[in-house]
Amino acid sequence: MTISINGNIPNGSIEVVSAVNSSDIKLSLRKDQGTDFFGYYHFRASGVRGVPCTFRIVNAGESAVNRLAGRDDYENAWTNTGPLVSYDRKWWFRVPGRLVGPDYVFEHTPEYDSCYYATWAPYPLERELELLGRCQMSPRMMLSTIGHTVEGADLDMLTIGKPGDGKRVCWIIARQHPSETMGGFFVEGFLERMLDPHDPVVLDLLDRAVFHVVPNMNPDGSRRGNTRANAAGANLNREWVSPGLERSPEVFHVRALMEKTGVDFAMDCHGDEELRCNFLGGPLEIPSRSERLKSLFNAFERSWAAASPEYELGHPYPGGSPAEADLTMAWNWIAERFDCLSILLEQPFKDTSWREDPVQGWSPERALRFGTTLPTAVNNVLDQLR
Ligand SMILES: [Zn+2]
């Protein structure tokens, strides 16, 4: 039987250079349309039961050079980590991979006929729609389509609790960068907990706050299996100063709603390919930075560390503080505009160093459970937000 490699699956992305010889499958990472962003892969291998396969991603090294500033002391995205692998698209495990010159190489002998490989587990559209459906049936949640993407997909927002005088307004957004799917699982965990009618922390929180949640800021990019961009080639997390309806309608609509509701607390959920921890960025370098925001951020960090060992103190945003925040990024723009506690969350692609999981690394299961701890962390600082 001949083997077949295909990136033409939901949320898929890969280019096949050569798949004639199972011991030398050559693949290439695809760039997001009209951009130089690349790094994410997700593909299906078929006809591979019992076949020893060697996969070689020939341009991975090129993408490893594309790094954020101040990261020279950290290992790059491809070092000491392996792809997530699944037969049923639900349970994802790791196999080891390594950089050999410009190539990223991994070997695997699948136990079944077809097998999926990905930088990190995809968050399927079907799962997203089922989650939204489950949430809208809760008496405490309301689902709104707040606009449309470049390609006309619905942009959905859940509102939890009833807005009211004196209530704090909290926003949670995720997946501006479509490859950072751990943000989707994290938000799912958060929502699952917020659905619980008997959870005392949630009840206490909703007495005093209302939440607006956008689980997927970039549905087009997600569907295409993009690394960072939307369908117009925009990096949405650089569009917050002047979003446009043609280039970045996703940000345009969310920003317009934030102007209507105001914001007292915000979290923007991302993933980091290099570090081995969950870490946060705070409103520390915005032009109107203040002692108030700094101590709020510190209080939130302590609150989350007390709520979950998955959030460890002592992992500041790497590379040191920039002199001035980049306001084109969501968390900085929100903090500056609303003078509020606005936070960037980065979950690892690889694993955490405090507790290594040799089978899965950082996994959808862990991201989801981490999300369930956010209500406690927010509840403890809610009364200090204003
Ligand atoms: Zn990101």
GROMACS .gro file of C-alpha atoms and ligand atoms in nm:
model
  387
    1MET     CA    1   0.000   0.000   0.000
    2THR     CA    2   0.123   0.350  -0.076
    3ILE     CA    3   0.129   0.609   0.193
    4SER     CA    4  -0.035   0.948   0.160
    5ILE     CA    5   0.035   1.273   0.346
    6ASN     CA    6  -0.233   1.539   0.338
    7GLY     CA    7  -0.268   1.884   0.491
    8ASN     CA    8  -0.606   1.931   0.326
    9ILE     CA    9  -0.801   1.848   0.642
   10PRO     CA   10  -0.989   2.082   0.879
   11ASN     CA   11  -0.734   2.318   1.042
   12GLY     CA   12  -0.466   2.143   0.834
   13SER     CA   13  -0.142   2.290   0.703
   14ILE     CA   14   0.155   2.128   0.531
   15GLU     CA   15   0.313   2.111   0.187
   16VAL     CA   16   0.436   1.773   0.068
   17VAL     CA   17   0.775   1.781  -0.104
   18SER     CA   18   0.807   1.403  -0.139
   19ALA     CA   19   0.621   1.112   0.018
   20VAL     CA   20   0.736   0.829  -0.209
   21ASN     CA   21   0.965   0.671   0.047
   22SER     CA   22   0.828   0.623   0.401
   23SER     CA   23   1.178   0.645   0.546
   24ASP     CA   24   1.229   0.987   0.386
   25ILE     CA   25   0.905   1.187   0.388
   26LYS     CA   26   0.995   1.544   0.302
   27LEU     CA   27   0.752   1.817   0.407
   28SER     CA   28   0.753   2.194   0.403
   29LEU     CA   29   0.577   2.445   0.632
   30ARG     CA   30   0.328   2.664   0.450
   31LYS     CA   31   0.323   3.042   0.493
   32ASP     CA   32   0.003   3.218   0.600
   33GLN     CA   33  -0.149   3.377   0.287
   34GLY     CA   34   0.037   3.690   0.183
   35THR     CA   35   0.269   3.687   0.485
   36ASP     CA   36   0.600   3.553   0.606
   37PHE     CA   37   0.440   3.386   0.909
   38PHE     CA   38   0.493   3.012   0.928
   39GLY     CA   39   0.563   2.743   1.184
   40TYR     CA   40   0.235   2.556   1.239
   41TYR     CA   41   0.176   2.216   1.082
   42HIS     CA   42  -0.110   1.972   1.110
   43PHE     CA   43  -0.151   1.685   0.865
   44ARG     CA   44  -0.280   1.334   0.819
   45ALA     CA   45  -0.069   1.035   0.718
   46SER     CA   46  -0.263   0.741   0.571
   47GLY     CA   47  -0.165   0.386   0.481
   48VAL     CA   48   0.090   0.391   0.761
   49ARG     CA   49  -0.013   0.105   0.993
   50GLY     CA   50   0.309  -0.063   1.108
   51VAL     CA   51   0.517   0.142   0.863
   52PRO     CA   52   0.832   0.299   1.012
   53CYS     CA   53   0.805   0.659   0.895
   54THR     CA   54   1.069   0.930   0.904
   55PHE     CA   55   0.930   1.281   0.863
   56ARG     CA   56   1.160   1.565   0.765
   57ILE     CA   57   1.024   1.924   0.771
   58VAL     CA   58   1.279   2.091   0.549
   59ASN     CA   59   1.221   2.458   0.633
   60ALA     CA   60   1.168   2.435   1.010
   61GLY     CA   61   1.512   2.583   1.079
   62GLU     CA   62   1.417   2.889   0.875
   63SER     CA   63   1.118   2.951   1.101
   64ALA     CA   64   1.334   2.903   1.413
   65VAL     CA   65   1.528   3.216   1.314
   66ASN     CA   66   1.205   3.421   1.324
   67ARG     CA   67   1.204   3.505   1.694
   68LEU     CA   68   1.067   3.772   1.921
   69ALA     CA   69   1.319   4.019   2.060
   70GLY     CA   70   1.512   3.929   2.373
   71ARG     CA   71   1.483   3.551   2.330
   72ASP     CA   72   1.849   3.467   2.260
   73ASP     CA   73   1.892   3.297   2.598
   74TYR     CA   74   1.603   3.055   2.540
   75GLU     CA   75   1.597   2.737   2.333
   76ASN     CA   76   1.406   2.781   2.007
   77ALA     CA   77   1.063   2.643   1.924
   78TRP     CA   78   1.194   2.319   1.770
   79THR     CA   79   1.443   2.213   2.036
   80ASN     CA   80   1.368   1.944   2.296
   81THR     CA   81   1.012   1.893   2.188
   82GLY     CA   82   0.815   1.672   1.955
   83PRO     CA   83   0.489   1.685   1.762
   84LEU     CA   84   0.155   1.595   1.911
   85VAL     CA   85   0.023   1.275   1.754
   86SER     CA   86  -0.327   1.127   1.749
   87TYR     CA   87  -0.523   0.842   1.594
   88ASP     CA   88  -0.870   0.955   1.702
   89ARG     CA   89  -0.817   1.335   1.711
   90LYS     CA   90  -0.913   1.336   2.079
   91TRP     CA   91  -0.615   1.186   2.260
   92TRP     CA   92  -0.283   1.349   2.164
   93PHE     CA   93   0.057   1.214   2.268
   94ARG     CA   94   0.412   1.318   2.186
   95VAL     CA   95   0.690   1.156   1.989
   96PRO     CA   96   1.041   1.302   2.007
   97GLY     CA   97   1.168   1.535   1.734
   98ARG     CA   98   1.498   1.711   1.668
   99LEU     CA   99   1.650   1.983   1.454
  100VAL     CA  100   1.913   1.849   1.213
  101GLY     CA  101   2.055   2.152   1.036
  102PRO     CA  102   1.755   2.327   0.879
  103ASP     CA  103   1.540   2.011   0.903
  104TYR     CA  104   1.307   1.910   1.184
  105VAL     CA  105   1.306   1.531   1.197
  106PHE     CA  106   1.086   1.282   1.378
  107GLU     CA  107   1.027   0.909   1.347
  108HIS     CA  108   0.709   0.721   1.419
  109THR     CA  109   0.565   0.379   1.341
  110PRO     CA  110   0.186   0.424   1.362
  111GLU     CA  111  -0.023   0.146   1.515
  112TYR     CA  112  -0.323   0.223   1.294
  113ASP     CA  113  -0.395   0.300   0.930
  114SER     CA  114  -0.409   0.678   0.960
  115CYS     CA  115  -0.242   0.912   1.201
  116TYR     CA  116  -0.242   1.288   1.265
  117TYR     CA  117   0.060   1.503   1.349
  118ALA     CA  118   0.056   1.865   1.466
  119THR     CA  119   0.271   2.131   1.630
  120TRP     CA  120  -0.008   2.135   1.887
  121ALA     CA  121  -0.354   1.978   1.902
  122PRO     CA  122  -0.605   2.154   1.675
  123TYR     CA  123  -0.923   2.294   1.830
  124PRO     CA  124  -1.193   2.170   1.590
  125LEU     CA  125  -1.470   2.403   1.471
  126GLU     CA  126  -1.725   2.135   1.562
  127ARG     CA  127  -1.605   2.138   1.922
  128GLU     CA  128  -1.630   2.517   1.927
  129LEU     CA  129  -1.988   2.516   1.796
  130GLU     CA  130  -2.091   2.248   2.046
  131LEU     CA  131  -1.939   2.450   2.330
  132LEU     CA  132  -2.125   2.765   2.220
  133GLY     CA  133  -2.447   2.562   2.195
  134ARG     CA  134  -2.404   2.417   2.543
  135CYS     CA  135  -2.328   2.761   2.688
  136GLN     CA  136  -2.623   2.942   2.530
  137MET     CA  137  -2.859   2.688   2.694
  138SER     CA  138  -2.744   2.802   3.038
  139PRO     CA  139  -2.978   3.060   3.195
  140ARG     CA  140  -2.675   3.268   3.286
  141MET     CA  141  -2.521   3.288   2.938
  142MET     CA  142  -2.617   3.468   2.619
  143LEU     CA  143  -2.464   3.412   2.275
  144SER     CA  144  -2.425   3.699   2.028
  145THR     CA  145  -2.282   3.711   1.679
  146ILE     CA  146  -2.103   4.044   1.699
  147GLY     CA  147  -1.980   4.067   1.342
  148HIS     CA  148  -1.820   3.874   1.059
  149THR     CA  149  -1.468   3.783   0.961
  150VAL     CA  150  -1.290   3.871   0.636
  151GLU     CA  151  -1.435   3.556   0.480
  152GLY     CA  152  -1.782   3.603   0.628
  153ALA     CA  153  -1.764   3.361   0.921
  154ASP     CA  154  -1.956   3.446   1.239
  155LEU     CA  155  -1.762   3.613   1.517
  156ASP     CA  156  -1.924   3.487   1.839
  157MET     CA  157  -1.926   3.627   2.190
  158LEU     CA  158  -2.071   3.483   2.510
  159THR     CA  159  -2.198   3.713   2.783
  160ILE     CA  160  -2.206   3.557   3.129
  161GLY     CA  161  -2.417   3.717   3.399
  162LYS     CA  162  -2.631   4.027   3.385
  163PRO     CA  163  -2.474   4.371   3.338
  164GLY     CA  164  -2.576   4.605   3.618
  165ASP     CA  165  -2.480   4.915   3.810
  166GLY     CA  166  -2.151   4.876   3.989
  167LYS     CA  167  -2.077   4.540   3.832
  168ARG     CA  168  -1.724   4.489   3.705
  169VAL     CA  169  -1.690   4.423   3.332
  170CYS     CA  170  -1.445   4.143   3.245
  171TRP     CA  171  -1.335   4.047   2.894
  172ILE     CA  172  -1.163   3.725   2.787
  173ILE     CA  173  -1.048   3.674   2.429
  174ALA     CA  174  -0.850   3.389   2.272
  175ARG     CA  175  -0.693   3.264   1.951
  176GLN     CA  176  -0.601   3.589   1.779
  177HIS     CA  177  -0.311   3.369   1.667
  178PRO     CA  178  -0.481   3.061   1.523
  179SER     CA  179  -0.201   2.811   1.590
  180GLU     CA  180  -0.217   2.888   1.964
  181THR     CA  181  -0.508   2.651   2.017
  182MET     CA  182  -0.427   2.597   2.386
  183GLY     CA  183  -0.614   2.927   2.430
  184GLY     CA  184  -0.928   2.753   2.300
  185PHE     CA  185  -0.900   2.465   2.546
  186PHE     CA  186  -0.825   2.710   2.829
  187VAL     CA  187  -1.139   2.913   2.751
  188GLU     CA  188  -1.342   2.591   2.729
  189GLY     CA  189  -1.229   2.501   3.083
  190PHE     CA  190  -1.316   2.851   3.203
  191LEU     CA  191  -1.664   2.831   3.047
  192GLU     CA  192  -1.731   2.479   3.180
  193ARG     CA  193  -1.669   2.606   3.531
  194MET     CA  194  -1.880   2.919   3.475
  195LEU     CA  195  -2.168   2.690   3.371
  196ASP     CA  196  -2.175   2.516   3.710
  197PRO     CA  197  -2.495   2.631   3.887
  198HIS     CA  198  -2.364   2.531   4.230
  199ASP     CA  199  -2.006   2.659   4.227
  200PRO     CA  200  -1.984   2.916   4.510
  201VAL     CA  201  -1.691   3.106   4.357
  202VAL     CA  202  -1.880   3.146   4.030
  203LEU     CA  203  -2.196   3.258   4.213
  204ASP     CA  204  -1.996   3.510   4.415
  205LEU     CA  205  -1.823   3.634   4.101
  206LEU     CA  206  -2.145   3.678   3.904
  207ASP     CA  207  -2.303   3.878   4.187
  208ARG     CA  208  -2.039   4.142   4.121
  209ALA     CA  209  -1.925   4.099   3.761
  210VAL     CA  210  -2.031   4.032   3.405
  211PHE     CA  211  -1.805   3.852   3.154
  212HIS     CA  212  -1.774   3.893   2.780
  213VAL     CA  213  -1.589   3.601   2.620
  214VAL     CA  214  -1.474   3.566   2.259
  215PRO     CA  215  -1.344   3.206   2.240
  216ASN     CA  216  -1.214   3.241   1.884
  217MET     CA  217  -1.096   3.581   1.757
  218ASN     CA  218  -0.970   3.436   1.428
  219PRO     CA  219  -1.209   3.177   1.279
  220ASP     CA  220  -1.071   3.220   0.924
  221GLY     CA  221  -0.712   3.165   1.031
  222SER     CA  222  -0.820   2.866   1.242
  223ARG     CA  223  -1.002   2.701   0.954
  224ARG     CA  224  -0.702   2.750   0.726
  225GLY     CA  225  -0.455   2.611   0.978
  226ASN     CA  226  -0.267   2.942   0.983
  227THR     CA  227   0.016   3.021   1.220
  228ARG     CA  228  -0.055   3.386   1.305
  229ALA     CA  229  -0.262   3.568   1.040
  230ASN     CA  230  -0.626   3.609   0.946
  231ALA     CA  231  -0.751   3.561   0.587
  232ALA     CA  232  -0.634   3.913   0.489
  233GLY     CA  233  -0.282   3.840   0.614
  234ALA     CA  234  -0.320   4.057   0.925
  235ASN     CA  235  -0.158   3.966   1.256
  236LEU     CA  236  -0.462   4.059   1.464
  237ASN     CA  237  -0.252   4.124   1.770
  238ARG     CA  238  -0.088   4.418   1.589
  239GLU     CA  239  -0.416   4.577   1.476
  240TRP     CA  240  -0.559   4.725   1.794
  241VAL     CA  241  -0.469   5.092   1.739
  242SER     CA  242  -0.657   5.123   1.410
  243PRO     CA  243  -0.843   4.807   1.307
  244GLY     CA  244  -1.016   4.820   0.969
  245LEU     CA  245  -1.329   4.646   0.841
  246GLU     CA  246  -1.142   4.509   0.539
  247ARG     CA  247  -0.818   4.403   0.700
  248SER     CA  248  -0.910   4.324   1.061
  249PRO     CA  249  -1.289   4.321   1.114
  250GLU     CA  250  -1.240   4.071   1.398
  251VAL     CA  251  -1.058   4.332   1.609
  252PHE     CA  252  -1.277   4.616   1.480
  253HIS     CA  253  -1.597   4.457   1.615
  254VAL     CA  254  -1.455   4.347   1.951
  255ARG     CA  255  -1.291   4.684   2.011
  256ALA     CA  256  -1.618   4.866   1.928
  257LEU     CA  257  -1.805   4.654   2.182
  258MET     CA  258  -1.541   4.715   2.447
  259GLU     CA  259  -1.598   5.088   2.396
  260LYS     CA  260  -1.966   5.031   2.470
  261THR     CA  261  -1.926   4.806   2.776
  262GLY     CA  262  -1.609   4.953   2.924
  263VAL     CA  263  -1.344   4.716   3.061
  264ASP     CA  264  -1.235   4.656   3.422
  265PHE     CA  265  -1.043   4.333   3.360
  266ALA     CA  266  -0.918   4.172   3.039
  267MET     CA  267  -0.724   3.861   2.948
  268ASP     CA  268  -0.594   3.777   2.599
  269CYS     CA  269  -0.503   3.406   2.569
  270HIS     CA  270  -0.199   3.300   2.364
  271GLY     CA  271   0.060   3.022   2.340
  272ASP     CA  272   0.440   3.040   2.345
  273GLU     CA  273   0.650   2.799   2.140
  274GLU     CA  274   0.972   2.836   2.339
  275LEU     CA  275   0.923   2.868   2.715
  276ARG     CA  276   0.836   2.586   2.956
  277CYS     CA  277   0.584   2.759   3.181
  278ASN     CA  278   0.264   2.957   3.185
  279PHE     CA  279   0.350   3.325   3.201
  280LEU     CA  280   0.179   3.662   3.189
  281GLY     CA  281   0.236   4.007   3.047
  282GLY     CA  282   0.097   4.294   3.252
  283PRO     CA  283   0.007   4.659   3.192
  284LEU     CA  284   0.353   4.767   3.306
  285GLU     CA  285   0.493   4.964   3.013
  286ILE     CA  286   0.190   5.152   2.879
  287PRO     CA  287   0.225   5.534   2.863
  288SER     CA  288  -0.018   5.574   3.154
  289ARG     CA  289   0.138   5.299   3.369
  290SER     CA  290   0.082   5.347   3.739
  291GLU     CA  291   0.157   5.199   4.078
  292ARG     CA  292  -0.212   5.105   4.098
  293LEU     CA  293  -0.195   4.885   3.786
  294LYS     CA  294   0.139   4.738   3.888
  295SER     CA  295   0.016   4.632   4.232
  296LEU     CA  296  -0.309   4.501   4.082
  297PHE     CA  297  -0.108   4.285   3.844
  298ASN     CA  298   0.106   4.157   4.131
  299ALA     CA  299  -0.207   4.080   4.334
  300PHE     CA  300  -0.355   3.887   4.041
  301GLU     CA  301  -0.034   3.685   3.998
  302ARG     CA  302  -0.033   3.589   4.366
  303SER     CA  303  -0.403   3.506   4.350
  304TRP     CA  304  -0.357   3.273   4.052
  305ALA     CA  305  -0.048   3.106   4.197
  306ALA     CA  306  -0.252   3.031   4.510
  307ALA     CA  307  -0.537   2.894   4.298
  308SER     CA  308  -0.327   2.662   4.079
  309PRO     CA  309   0.029   2.523   4.074
  310GLU     CA  310   0.015   2.555   3.693
  311TYR     CA  311   0.072   2.928   3.744
  312GLU     CA  312   0.413   2.970   3.906
  313LEU     CA  313   0.547   3.303   4.024
  314GLY     CA  314   0.890   3.402   3.899
  315HIS     CA  315   0.845   3.369   3.523
  316PRO     CA  316   0.830   3.730   3.402
  317TYR     CA  317   0.769   3.809   3.037
  318PRO     CA  318   1.103   3.717   2.875
  319GLY     CA  319   1.346   3.964   2.727
  320GLY     CA  320   1.301   4.236   2.987
  321SER     CA  321   1.062   4.529   2.977
  322PRO     CA  322   1.045   4.739   2.663
  323ALA     CA  323   1.079   5.113   2.730
  324GLU     CA  324   0.730   5.166   2.593
  325ALA     CA  325   0.448   4.918   2.533
  326ASP     CA  326   0.339   4.837   2.177
  327LEU     CA  327  -0.021   4.962   2.179
  328THR     CA  328  -0.105   4.769   1.861
  329MET     CA  329  -0.121   4.462   2.089
  330ALA     CA  330  -0.458   4.390   2.248
  331TRP     CA  331  -0.353   4.373   2.611
  332ASN     CA  332  -0.156   4.698   2.597
  333TRP     CA  333  -0.422   4.886   2.402
  334ILE     CA  334  -0.697   4.775   2.642
  335ALA     CA  335  -0.491   4.871   2.949
  336GLU     CA  336  -0.412   5.215   2.807
  337ARG     CA  337  -0.764   5.288   2.685
  338PHE     CA  338  -0.949   5.174   2.998
  339ASP     CA  339  -0.683   5.218   3.268
  340CYS     CA  340  -0.755   4.862   3.377
  341LEU     CA  341  -0.588   4.534   3.467
  342SER     CA  342  -0.530   4.387   3.122
  343ILE     CA  343  -0.323   4.071   3.092
  344LEU     CA  344  -0.156   3.864   2.824
  345LEU     CA  345  -0.157   3.490   2.900
  346GLU     CA  346   0.100   3.264   2.735
  347GLN     CA  347   0.069   2.886   2.777
  348PRO     CA  348   0.356   2.665   2.662
  349PHE     CA  349   0.355   2.457   2.344
  350LYS     CA  350   0.618   2.228   2.497
  351ASP     CA  351   0.557   2.153   2.863
  352THR     CA  352   0.604   2.306   3.206
  353SER     CA  353   0.931   2.263   3.395
  354TRP     CA  354   0.755   2.243   3.732
  355ARG     CA  355   0.576   1.923   3.626
  356GLU     CA  356   0.685   1.746   3.313
  357ASP     CA  357   0.450   1.507   3.140
  358PRO     CA  358   0.669   1.272   2.934
  359VAL     CA  359   0.368   1.129   2.748
  360GLN     CA  360   0.181   1.442   2.642
  361GLY     CA  361   0.378   1.751   2.746
  362TRP     CA  362   0.146   2.052   2.779
  363SER     CA  363  -0.180   1.907   2.655
  364PRO     CA  364  -0.541   2.001   2.578
  365GLU     CA  365  -0.640   1.830   2.903
  366ARG     CA  366  -0.405   2.046   3.109
  367ALA     CA  367  -0.496   2.369   2.927
  368LEU     CA  368  -0.864   2.298   2.992
  369ARG     CA  369  -0.813   2.235   3.362
  370PHE     CA  370  -0.594   2.544   3.391
  371GLY     CA  371  -0.889   2.743   3.254
  372THR     CA  372  -1.110   2.618   3.535
  373THR     CA  373  -0.886   2.799   3.786
  374LEU     CA  374  -0.928   3.146   3.633
  375PRO     CA  375  -1.261   3.229   3.808
  376THR     CA  376  -1.094   3.187   4.150
  377ALA     CA  377  -0.798   3.404   4.050
  378VAL     CA  378  -1.027   3.682   3.922
  379ASN     CA  379  -1.268   3.659   4.215
  380ASN     CA  380  -0.990   3.727   4.464
  381VAL     CA  381  -0.894   4.060   4.301
  382LEU     CA  382  -1.237   4.169   4.177
  383ASP     CA  383  -1.302   4.423   4.451
  384GLN     CA  384  -0.963   4.588   4.393
  385LEU     CA  385  -1.012   4.641   4.018
  386ARG     CA  386  -1.154   4.994   4.063
  387ZN      ZN  387   0.011   3.473   2.022
   0.00000   0.00000   0.00000
